[in-house]
Amino acid sequence: MLKQLGRLERTRNIVILGFAILMAVSLVFFYAPGRSASNIDPLRNTETVAKVGSNSISVADVARSRDYFMQLSGGRMMPGFNNKMLLDNLIRKFVILAEAERLGLGASDVEIADRVRTDLRSSTGKVDVEEYKKNMAARFGDVAKYETDLGASIAEEKLRAFLSASVNVSDTEVEEEYRRRNTSFDVSYISLTADKLAAKIQPSEEELRSYFESHKTDYRFLEPQKKIRYVFINTEKVGSKLSIPDADLKAEYDQLGPQYKEAGIKIQQILLKVARPDLEGQVDQKAKDIIAKLRDKEGKATEAAFSEAAKGQSEDPVTARNGGFLAQPFKNNPTKPHGLYSRAVDMQVGDVSDIPIEYGGNYYILRRGDSVPKTFDEMKQELLVSLRNRRGYGTAFQMAQKAQARLKETKDPQKVAQDFAVEANMTPAEMVRETGYIKPGDEVPNIGTNQQFEAALTPLNNVNDVGEATGVKEGFAIPMLVDKKEPRIPEFDEVRTKVADSIKQQKSKEQLEQKAKDLIASLSGPGDLKALGEREGFDSGLEEGFRRESTLGKAGAGEVLDDAIYNLKQGEISKTPIKIHDKWVIIGIVKREDANMASFNADRDRIKNTMLRDRQSQVFDDYIAAARDRMKREGSIRIYEAVLKQLEEAEPAAQPLPGGLPGGLNFPIK
């Protein structure tokens, strides 16, 4: 092109001038005031938002990525996902590609072509080229984009294989993992939090005033304070007056799905006790023999066959007499996911547990029976409460609208309360409430921190201004402004409680770890923890059957806690308190049941594969994170913040997904 321009000497200046004019017009068009990336169809916007080496990421690339994930989630953007995260994921893809190519592991044209044929070959063994171009253009913008992505995927596979080649898991590590996962504990604990300790701290008057004098500006009121008198309508009291005929309750019952009419499931069990530790292997084998006789090719057994086996083999006399059936239908408790009978919930009707279940030192065989429905009569009371609450809400809302209109007319909350008291099923005294001087974010008595209530107060600036009827705790409030104070530094007495809270929190955080150490020093055994915790005013409890990755009551969960519990013997107490987020936790092992190794060989390969896969993923992720940091330092990664900011400003809010994330989604964010 340049040689041609050189030969056409007379026209060169004209061409260059024309090109300059075209660029100027383009700049005016694209960067005119008021125009931004949000005014252009994102899927057609080629503006560069980031570069990774020689690869550019455009606004359209991010938009297509967003559309793809929205399709996976049924048309809604998943909570937590935004354009910045999508861009981050695209950058990571090109970092992987760059590293693969640097190590000579990039995808060749032949490999890409072979993968295209493999992925797109129809049942006839042929690839429809035109259909292929059309589909790839719709999803990736053009075929080249798709094949670049495909090449990146192949390169990632090769890089993963290269980095994972030396990763291994020893037999000793597999056995230790099995022991950790299958050892159970009865754990007694105390969970110490600053707020619990703060309640016991009482600062002196001198401390309070001294702290306030040195922190006055911390308590400055930056917004006006408003004193509100409001008419309150309680939805429950309104609803309690409503008459709900049985016909309405029956119609409500009939509309419910089967899952809401379930009292639980029938479960049959066979219990085999382990009299002595040296007999455990024999009992385990006996249980396996029973299972083998009961289960058909589909893993099921008839109710009659299981009943006969339970009567002849089960060592639980109560259930054995009843054909192995538990006395009551079992209703799953989500807070106890590792309970014995919780395992039957995910089984199909007629299924028998495929291996003996070791629980509490004994062995169980379970059979899942039919679901037990709740009859209309059994559900009548809860249906009545539910329907009354819903109708009460609607009636109370309509009443609140009328009360609002009346309050705007009279400017007298007491008069409005008297007018509506009988209809609201309340006394006038119950209906009229008053706040102190409050500002946005304050905790309001009987209401709490309520953004809707705060929004209703925002337009109230003159005494006797009336706000909109607003939903609050237990009902509706119609607010009226009584008084207003402008922003200022408050007097000490106005913030005395807040000053005291600040001192208490500061001291409690400083003293919390030492308090935990003092409690440990006073303990003689794990049996003392629960009572000591209650006496000291901290959360405490006994968690039975605790296993790795479980939640230890109010103490929480975490790998540090799991390790501490596993490393203790029965009868021991943690020598030092354990830090879990903002808590200090003391633990004691009341009972420890080490893993039954009888099933280890059957689980060995599965555990090893899981550990190997996790370790390989970690090695790969650590490598890519290091490569990305290196490329940032070298200037190989550039993000154009102005373009990204435009993207973020134009980004729609994420919508919550019914049922959580779509199944099978694999979207690494690093």
XYZ file of C-alpha atoms in Angstrom:
670
model
C 0.000 0.000 0.000
C 2.816 2.443 0.875
C 4.651 1.728 -2.413
C 1.503 2.520 -4.356
C 1.170 5.807 -2.483
C 4.795 6.588 -3.342
C 4.153 6.095 -7.044
C 1.029 8.198 -6.952
C 2.901 11.327 -5.802
C 0.240 13.747 -6.931
C -2.593 12.015 -5.136
C -0.762 11.096 -1.941
C -1.426 14.367 -0.148
C -5.093 14.234 -1.113
C -5.417 10.691 0.264
C -3.645 11.566 3.498
C -5.792 14.683 3.917
C -8.934 12.645 3.291
C -7.829 10.050 5.813
C -7.185 12.774 8.415
C -10.648 14.230 7.827
C -12.197 10.774 8.162
C -10.377 10.206 11.477
C -11.504 13.586 12.772
C -15.118 12.877 11.855
C -14.840 9.469 13.518
C -13.490 10.995 16.703
C -16.282 13.564 16.779
C -18.867 10.852 16.167
C -17.624 8.324 18.673
C -16.387 10.640 21.434
C -18.914 13.462 21.205
C -20.127 14.692 24.603
C -22.838 12.474 25.989
C -21.822 9.535 23.840
C -20.266 6.476 25.515
C -19.872 2.762 25.041
C -23.296 2.335 26.584
C -24.859 4.034 23.527
C -23.438 1.376 21.187
C -24.734 -2.164 20.954
C -22.235 -3.948 23.254
C -22.174 -7.008 20.988
C -20.869 -4.804 18.141
C -18.571 -2.610 20.218
C -14.963 -3.381 19.194
C -13.483 -0.921 21.684
C -10.571 -2.568 23.524
C -11.080 -2.987 27.268
C -7.894 -4.994 27.942
C -4.810 -6.454 26.289
C -2.904 -9.596 27.221
C 0.301 -9.747 25.229
C -0.704 -9.463 21.569
C -4.337 -10.460 22.271
C -7.021 -7.808 22.657
C -10.278 -8.169 24.606
C -13.098 -5.979 23.324
C -16.328 -4.774 24.879
C -18.092 -7.215 22.545
C -16.057 -10.119 23.975
C -17.227 -9.241 27.488
C -20.825 -8.781 26.277
C -20.835 -12.200 24.576
C -19.427 -13.761 27.728
C -22.194 -12.107 29.742
C -24.882 -13.319 27.324
C -23.517 -16.863 27.489
C -23.698 -17.017 31.276
C -27.129 -15.400 31.289
C -28.350 -18.153 28.964
C -26.982 -20.742 31.382
C -28.865 -19.104 34.246
C -32.218 -18.736 32.511
C -31.899 -15.119 31.394
C -30.622 -13.672 34.675
C -27.131 -12.588 35.612
C -25.966 -14.635 38.549
C -25.445 -12.714 41.827
C -21.781 -11.862 42.326
C -21.009 -11.946 38.599
C -20.323 -8.652 36.877
C -18.428 -7.275 33.898
C -15.212 -6.953 35.901
C -15.316 -10.648 36.811
C -16.131 -11.642 33.253
C -13.194 -9.576 32.027
C -10.988 -11.170 34.672
C -11.922 -14.601 33.380
C -11.124 -13.600 29.780
C -7.746 -12.224 30.871
C -7.020 -15.506 32.643
C -7.820 -17.407 29.436
C -5.236 -15.415 27.479
C -2.656 -15.746 30.262
C -3.059 -19.523 29.987
C -2.738 -19.301 26.204
C 0.393 -17.148 26.464
C 2.046 -19.557 28.912
C 1.170 -22.568 26.775
C 2.663 -20.926 23.678
C 5.778 -19.835 25.616
C 6.366 -23.473 26.571
C 5.688 -24.733 23.051
C 2.302 -26.195 24.028
C 0.040 -24.069 21.829
C -2.598 -25.654 19.608
C -1.715 -26.226 15.948
C -4.120 -25.590 13.066
C -4.372 -29.359 12.572
C -5.353 -29.900 16.210
C -7.972 -27.164 16.032
C -9.417 -28.597 12.795
C -9.559 -32.098 14.289
C -11.333 -30.787 17.376
C -13.875 -28.889 15.263
C -14.673 -32.045 13.302
C -14.957 -34.106 16.498
C -17.158 -31.597 18.302
C -19.465 -30.776 15.401
C -19.733 -34.043 13.478
C -23.406 -35.002 13.180
C -24.937 -38.473 13.418
C -24.231 -38.882 9.687
C -20.519 -38.345 10.310
C -20.454 -35.048 8.382
C -19.954 -31.421 9.347
C -22.375 -28.836 7.937
C -19.894 -26.023 7.235
C -22.512 -23.319 6.631
C -24.406 -24.201 9.800
C -21.098 -24.214 11.655
C -20.233 -20.687 10.436
C -23.692 -19.404 11.296
C -23.691 -20.821 14.836
C -20.167 -19.672 15.639
C -20.835 -16.165 14.325
C -23.926 -15.909 16.549
C -22.118 -17.062 19.665
C -18.554 -15.761 19.232
C -18.914 -12.975 16.669
C -17.133 -14.896 13.926
C -15.503 -18.249 13.209
C -12.012 -16.908 13.903
C -13.051 -15.947 17.447
C -14.443 -19.401 18.047
C -11.349 -21.124 16.718
C -9.140 -18.861 18.851
C -11.170 -19.921 21.902
C -10.975 -23.554 20.839
C -7.221 -23.252 20.436
C -7.006 -21.725 23.898
C -8.953 -24.681 25.320
C -6.639 -27.193 23.650
C -3.590 -25.248 24.863
C -5.008 -25.244 28.407
C -5.492 -29.020 28.284
C -1.887 -29.497 27.157
C -0.554 -27.070 29.783
C -2.580 -28.770 32.541
C -1.252 -32.163 31.467
C 2.316 -30.803 31.413
C 2.070 -29.250 34.886
C 0.187 -32.209 36.357
C 2.582 -34.870 35.108
C 4.716 -34.775 38.240
C 1.839 -34.413 40.723
C 1.186 -37.497 42.810
C -0.575 -38.641 45.957
C 1.081 -41.278 48.115
C -0.721 -44.281 49.607
C 0.036 -42.884 53.056
C -1.708 -39.607 52.180
C -4.749 -41.472 50.820
C -5.038 -43.538 53.999
C -4.696 -40.421 56.159
C -7.399 -38.656 54.135
C -9.729 -41.629 54.626
C -9.070 -41.574 58.379
C -9.734 -37.861 58.578
C -12.988 -38.086 56.661
C -14.334 -41.098 58.536
C -13.318 -40.352 62.111
C -16.219 -38.941 64.120
C -16.220 -36.957 67.342
C -18.519 -35.778 70.072
C -17.122 -32.273 70.552
C -17.854 -29.974 73.448
C -17.042 -26.323 72.718
C -17.159 -22.727 73.883
C -17.335 -19.966 71.262
C -16.136 -16.590 72.548
C -17.196 -13.454 70.687
C -16.418 -9.830 71.452
C -20.064 -8.832 71.741
C -20.687 -11.423 74.482
C -17.654 -10.260 76.447
C -18.532 -6.608 75.852
C -21.818 -7.094 77.681
C -19.836 -7.701 80.896
C -17.622 -4.626 80.603
C -18.798 -1.502 82.444
C -16.718 1.627 81.659
C -16.488 4.286 84.348
C -17.982 7.763 83.938
C -14.482 9.169 83.649
C -13.590 6.715 80.855
C -16.778 7.576 78.974
C -16.230 11.338 79.065
C -12.523 11.092 78.301
C -13.191 8.858 75.296
C -15.922 11.196 74.026
C -13.704 14.285 74.296
C -10.976 12.648 72.215
C -13.405 11.195 69.632
C -16.055 13.927 69.323
C -15.893 14.133 65.556
C -16.498 10.374 65.286
C -20.012 11.000 66.589
C -20.804 14.013 64.410
C -24.313 13.879 62.960
C -23.769 14.365 59.226
C -27.482 14.187 58.434
C -30.518 15.750 60.071
C -32.091 13.863 62.967
C -35.831 13.443 62.933
C -38.276 12.650 65.695
C -41.180 10.615 64.353
C -44.618 9.791 65.698
C -46.306 7.044 63.727
C -49.540 5.075 63.560
C -48.838 1.334 63.717
C -51.120 -1.422 62.366
C -50.271 -4.986 63.395
C -50.951 -7.488 60.600
C -51.296 -10.461 62.958
C -53.944 -8.736 65.065
C -55.812 -7.668 61.950
C -55.618 -11.217 60.609
C -56.791 -12.808 63.867
C -60.208 -11.192 63.356
C -60.635 -12.668 59.892
C -62.926 -15.635 59.467
C -61.462 -18.332 57.185
C -64.018 -20.953 56.084
C -62.988 -24.615 55.828
C -63.724 -24.533 52.094
C -60.940 -21.971 51.614
C -58.525 -24.062 53.686
C -59.380 -27.173 51.664
C -58.795 -25.289 48.403
C -55.434 -24.132 49.768
C -54.542 -27.724 50.670
C -55.522 -29.006 47.229
C -53.259 -26.470 45.519
C -50.156 -27.517 47.452
C -47.510 -29.609 45.696
C -46.861 -33.130 47.026
C -43.595 -32.066 48.662
C -45.493 -29.689 50.949
C -47.934 -32.389 52.069
C -45.285 -34.799 53.295
C -45.005 -35.799 56.953
C -41.772 -37.684 56.283
C -40.613 -40.997 54.826
C -40.886 -44.542 56.116
C -37.538 -46.114 56.954
C -36.770 -49.723 57.786
C -33.539 -50.622 59.522
C -31.474 -53.600 60.569
C -29.129 -52.923 63.487
C -26.063 -55.073 64.118
C -24.198 -54.290 67.346
C -20.431 -54.547 67.799
C -19.969 -56.208 71.190
C -16.167 -55.930 71.193
C -13.668 -54.095 68.964
C -12.084 -57.362 67.831
C -15.466 -58.480 66.424
C -15.940 -55.397 64.246
C -14.701 -57.115 61.078
C -17.084 -60.044 61.576
C -20.069 -57.759 62.119
C -19.152 -55.705 59.053
C -18.971 -58.856 56.925
C -22.280 -60.114 58.311
C -23.928 -56.816 57.345
C -22.470 -57.047 53.825
C -23.834 -60.604 53.467
C -27.315 -59.450 54.506
C -27.177 -56.574 52.009
C -26.077 -58.921 49.219
C -29.079 -61.194 49.876
C -31.570 -58.331 50.098
C -30.579 -56.158 47.117
C -31.738 -57.075 43.629
C -29.971 -55.950 40.438
C -31.354 -52.431 40.881
C -30.292 -52.235 44.523
C -33.823 -52.599 45.878
C -35.656 -54.937 48.238
C -39.363 -55.459 48.877
C -40.876 -54.280 52.131
C -41.790 -57.871 53.026
C -38.280 -59.244 52.368
C -36.654 -56.529 54.453
C -39.211 -57.009 57.255
C -38.417 -60.719 57.411
C -34.671 -60.027 57.541
C -35.147 -57.379 60.237
C -37.214 -59.688 62.429
C -34.588 -62.408 62.172
C -31.344 -60.385 62.133
C -31.804 -56.929 63.703
C -30.560 -56.443 67.253
C -32.914 -53.538 67.927
C -35.884 -55.347 69.507
C -38.291 -52.392 69.200
C -37.971 -51.909 65.430
C -37.334 -55.612 64.731
C -40.800 -56.507 66.043
C -42.237 -53.956 63.608
C -40.441 -55.331 60.548
C -37.585 -52.866 60.987
C -39.830 -49.783 60.661
C -39.005 -46.709 62.739
C -41.827 -45.723 65.073
C -42.431 -42.417 63.244
C -41.896 -41.199 59.666
C -38.503 -39.555 59.356
C -38.426 -35.840 58.498
C -35.030 -34.609 57.337
C -33.338 -31.873 59.364
C -31.104 -29.734 57.092
C -29.037 -28.661 60.114
C -28.033 -32.304 60.726
C -26.853 -33.411 57.267
C -24.730 -36.241 58.651
C -27.429 -37.877 60.738
C -27.912 -41.625 60.373
C -31.333 -41.499 58.728
C -30.572 -38.421 56.600
C -28.777 -40.815 54.243
C -32.092 -42.416 53.298
C -33.633 -39.140 52.113
C -31.794 -39.170 48.769
C -32.533 -42.859 48.162
C -35.383 -44.010 45.925
C -38.351 -45.953 47.304
C -37.256 -49.543 47.857
C -33.520 -48.763 47.805
C -31.313 -50.550 50.334
C -28.033 -48.994 51.486
C -25.259 -50.381 49.303
C -22.749 -50.770 52.156
C -23.158 -51.135 55.921
C -23.468 -47.770 57.632
C -21.121 -47.481 60.603
C -22.723 -45.125 63.137
C -22.248 -44.836 66.881
C -20.036 -47.922 66.998
C -22.675 -50.171 65.394
C -23.696 -51.116 61.853
C -26.959 -50.225 60.151
C -28.700 -51.333 56.971
C -31.440 -48.966 55.803
C -34.307 -49.292 53.357
C -36.162 -46.231 52.044
C -39.933 -46.679 52.154
C -42.836 -44.619 50.839
C -43.415 -40.977 51.626
C -46.052 -40.424 54.284
C -48.577 -37.745 53.275
C -50.103 -35.219 55.657
C -53.899 -35.281 55.590
C -56.007 -32.152 55.370
C -56.975 -32.475 59.029
C -53.307 -32.759 60.055
C -52.412 -29.622 58.095
C -55.542 -27.631 58.861
C -54.042 -25.541 61.667
C -50.886 -24.553 59.794
C -52.988 -23.782 56.696
C -55.199 -21.571 58.836
C -52.198 -19.670 60.206
C -50.657 -19.266 56.737
C -53.846 -18.101 55.023
C -54.774 -15.811 57.887
C -51.316 -14.204 57.739
C -51.552 -13.610 54.001
C -55.070 -12.217 54.109
C -54.252 -10.252 57.238
C -51.361 -8.599 55.395
C -53.610 -7.519 52.528
C -56.329 -6.221 54.857
C -53.776 -4.388 57.025
C -52.231 -2.771 53.931
C -55.607 -1.448 52.776
C -56.281 -0.163 56.293
C -52.883 1.557 56.351
C -53.711 3.375 53.107
C -56.924 4.694 54.671
C -55.124 5.636 57.898
C -52.497 7.513 55.879
C -55.153 9.582 54.123
C -56.843 10.278 57.467
C -53.544 11.301 59.119
C -52.765 13.726 56.281
C -56.172 15.243 56.872
C -56.113 15.468 60.691
C -52.365 15.650 61.510
C -53.394 13.866 64.723
C -52.071 10.268 65.172
C -54.131 9.793 68.354
C -57.366 10.674 66.559
C -56.509 8.333 63.665
C -55.769 5.517 66.121
C -59.130 6.001 67.809
C -60.892 5.893 64.437
C -59.247 2.593 63.377
C -58.686 0.810 66.703
C -61.706 -1.490 66.526
C -61.081 -2.440 62.891
C -57.368 -3.052 63.626
C -58.193 -5.151 66.709
C -55.856 -2.924 68.745
C -56.093 -0.241 71.424
C -55.261 3.387 70.495
C -52.295 3.220 72.894
C -50.872 0.229 70.987
C -51.274 2.015 67.666
C -49.435 5.274 68.430
C -45.657 5.022 68.753
C -42.846 7.571 68.864
C -39.128 7.387 68.072
C -36.271 9.368 69.534
C -34.183 11.592 67.258
C -33.061 9.257 64.484
C -31.089 9.379 61.240
C -30.569 6.838 58.413
C -28.848 3.691 59.663
C -30.030 4.026 63.265
C -31.611 1.122 65.109
C -35.217 2.153 65.768
C -37.061 0.494 68.685
C -39.734 -1.995 67.451
C -38.578 -1.458 63.849
C -34.829 -2.069 63.735
C -32.799 -0.848 60.760
C -35.317 -0.588 57.948
C -34.470 1.018 54.600
C -38.127 1.293 53.576
C -38.961 3.178 56.758
C -35.930 5.444 56.249
C -37.030 6.132 52.657
C -40.490 7.129 53.898
C -38.882 9.668 56.271
C -36.617 11.270 53.642
C -39.209 13.715 52.206
C -40.423 14.751 55.698
C -38.775 18.118 56.364
C -41.469 20.205 58.037
C -43.249 19.498 61.306
C -46.504 17.529 60.724
C -45.399 16.256 57.295
C -46.922 12.778 56.789
C -45.103 9.978 54.985
C -46.264 6.967 53.003
C -47.618 3.859 54.722
C -44.574 1.566 54.991
C -44.033 -2.081 55.816
C -42.150 -2.549 59.102
C -41.632 -5.367 61.570
C -45.005 -7.038 62.315
C -47.076 -4.589 60.309
C -47.336 -1.119 58.755
C -46.288 2.347 59.943
C -47.634 5.740 58.841
C -45.000 8.291 59.969
C -45.405 11.971 60.844
C -42.528 14.385 61.583
C -42.641 15.815 65.126
C -39.284 17.628 65.264
C -35.991 17.943 63.384
C -32.369 18.719 64.341
C -29.795 19.813 61.777
C -26.333 18.160 61.397
C -24.011 18.915 64.348
C -21.574 17.542 66.923
C -23.809 16.080 69.641
C -23.682 16.632 73.376
C -22.184 13.799 75.438
C -25.530 12.663 76.870
C -26.972 12.234 73.381
C -24.390 9.603 72.471
C -23.533 8.174 75.887
C -24.733 4.701 74.882
C -22.726 4.718 71.642
C -19.597 5.871 73.471
C -20.034 3.071 75.995
C -20.509 0.543 73.177
C -17.329 1.747 71.456
C -15.275 1.349 74.629
C -16.804 -2.063 75.348
C -16.058 -3.326 71.845
C -12.501 -2.015 71.943
C -11.771 -3.568 75.325
C -13.509 -6.852 74.527
C -11.430 -7.345 71.361
C -8.252 -6.678 73.322
C -9.236 -9.067 76.117
C -10.983 -11.856 74.181
C -7.987 -14.120 73.496
C -6.727 -13.829 77.070
C -10.234 -14.589 78.361
C -10.240 -17.772 76.271
C -6.855 -18.771 77.691
C -8.098 -18.145 81.233
C -11.113 -20.381 80.620
C -8.882 -23.184 79.299
C -6.740 -22.949 82.446
C -9.839 -23.401 84.624
C -11.041 -26.564 82.845
C -10.387 -30.067 84.164
C -11.936 -32.008 81.266
C -14.107 -31.721 78.134
C -17.237 -32.403 80.161
C -16.858 -28.996 81.828
C -16.968 -26.881 78.665
C -20.704 -26.575 78.068
C -21.552 -25.628 81.654
C -18.613 -23.192 81.903
C -19.592 -21.498 78.646
C -23.178 -21.048 79.813
C -22.018 -19.724 83.188
C -19.720 -17.197 81.506
C -22.413 -16.110 79.044
C -20.763 -17.442 75.867
C -22.204 -19.714 73.178
C -21.405 -23.324 74.024
C -22.673 -26.800 73.246
C -22.019 -30.445 72.491
C -21.915 -31.508 68.839
C -22.360 -35.261 68.446
C -21.092 -37.193 65.440
C -18.960 -34.286 64.173
C -16.985 -35.049 61.005
C -14.594 -33.124 58.845
C -16.150 -30.141 57.009
C -19.148 -30.131 59.354
C -20.262 -27.021 61.239
C -19.517 -27.014 64.973
C -22.713 -25.376 66.206
C -22.284 -21.622 66.694
C -18.497 -21.969 66.617
C -18.613 -22.219 62.831
C -16.511 -24.273 60.447
C -13.106 -24.255 58.816
C -10.016 -26.259 58.025
C -8.177 -24.916 61.088
C -11.000 -26.141 63.315
C -11.145 -29.531 61.551
C -7.408 -30.033 62.042
C -7.535 -29.048 65.710
C -10.361 -31.505 66.416
C -8.723 -34.358 64.518
C -5.426 -33.922 66.356
C -7.017 -34.297 69.806
C -7.561 -37.572 71.633
C -10.659 -38.517 73.574
C -10.707 -36.646 76.890
C -8.378 -33.861 75.697
C -8.994 -30.108 75.532
C -7.340 -27.722 73.081
C -4.230 -26.306 74.777
C -4.759 -22.906 73.174
C -7.894 -21.216 71.799
C -8.535 -21.485 68.052
C -9.172 -18.344 65.967
C -12.172 -18.783 63.633
C -12.927 -15.499 61.835
C -13.803 -13.076 64.668
C -14.247 -15.790 67.318
C -11.969 -17.670 69.689
C -13.042 -21.278 70.136
C -12.181 -23.801 72.876
C -12.830 -27.466 72.088
C -12.792 -30.707 74.042
C -13.235 -34.252 72.747
C -15.872 -36.090 74.767
C -15.805 -39.101 72.462
C -13.680 -40.095 69.489
C -14.467 -42.947 67.081
C -11.592 -43.589 64.742
C -12.355 -44.535 61.165
C -13.377 -48.102 60.459
C -10.713 -49.286 58.019
C -12.837 -52.192 56.767
C -14.167 -50.064 53.900
C -10.863 -48.374 53.080
C -9.909 -50.632 50.179
C -13.282 -50.069 48.523
C -12.869 -46.268 48.804
C -9.120 -46.060 48.121
C -9.267 -45.346 44.381
C -12.089 -42.813 44.666
C -10.293 -40.899 47.408
C -6.981 -40.973 45.564
C -8.554 -39.717 42.327
C -10.299 -36.891 44.182
C -7.112 -35.871 45.998
C -5.079 -36.073 42.793
C -7.595 -33.972 40.881
C -7.707 -31.340 43.652
C -3.926 -31.205 43.923
C -3.480 -30.930 40.153
C -6.015 -28.095 40.020
C -4.223 -26.293 42.834
C -0.825 -26.648 41.120
C -2.296 -25.328 37.864
C -4.099 -22.414 39.544
C -0.992 -21.421 41.524
C 1.113 -21.529 38.355
C -1.326 -19.356 36.378
C -1.625 -16.871 39.254
C 2.188 -16.545 39.335
C 2.322 -16.184 35.538
C -0.321 -13.483 35.646
C 1.562 -11.550 38.333
C 4.729 -11.763 36.239
C 2.922 -10.506 33.120
C 1.474 -7.595 35.094
C 4.941 -6.603 36.292
C 6.275 -6.838 32.739
C 3.420 -4.672 31.417
C 2.040 -7.478 29.244
C -1.418 -7.072 30.786
C -3.135 -3.731 30.327
C -6.671 -2.829 31.400
C -8.254 0.332 29.982
C -9.983 1.622 33.091
C -12.079 4.267 31.322
C -13.688 1.660 29.061
C -14.163 -0.726 31.988
C -15.816 2.058 33.986
C -18.283 2.648 31.140
C -19.047 -1.052 31.118
C -19.663 -1.100 34.857
C -21.904 1.977 34.721
C -24.016 0.345 32.001
C -24.158 -2.999 33.806
C -27.652 -4.175 34.846
C -28.144 -5.372 38.419
C -27.688 -9.078 39.053
C -30.919 -10.951 39.769
C -31.191 -13.745 42.352
C -31.545 -17.185 40.797
C -34.276 -19.577 41.927
C -32.523 -22.671 43.268
C -29.002 -21.216 43.149
C -26.389 -21.676 40.417
C -27.194 -23.760 37.355
C -25.987 -27.329 37.621
C -22.744 -28.245 35.962
C -21.473 -24.687 35.657
C -17.703 -24.584 35.669
C -16.547 -20.973 35.767
C -13.152 -20.485 37.417
C -12.536 -17.027 38.814
C -8.953 -16.378 39.835
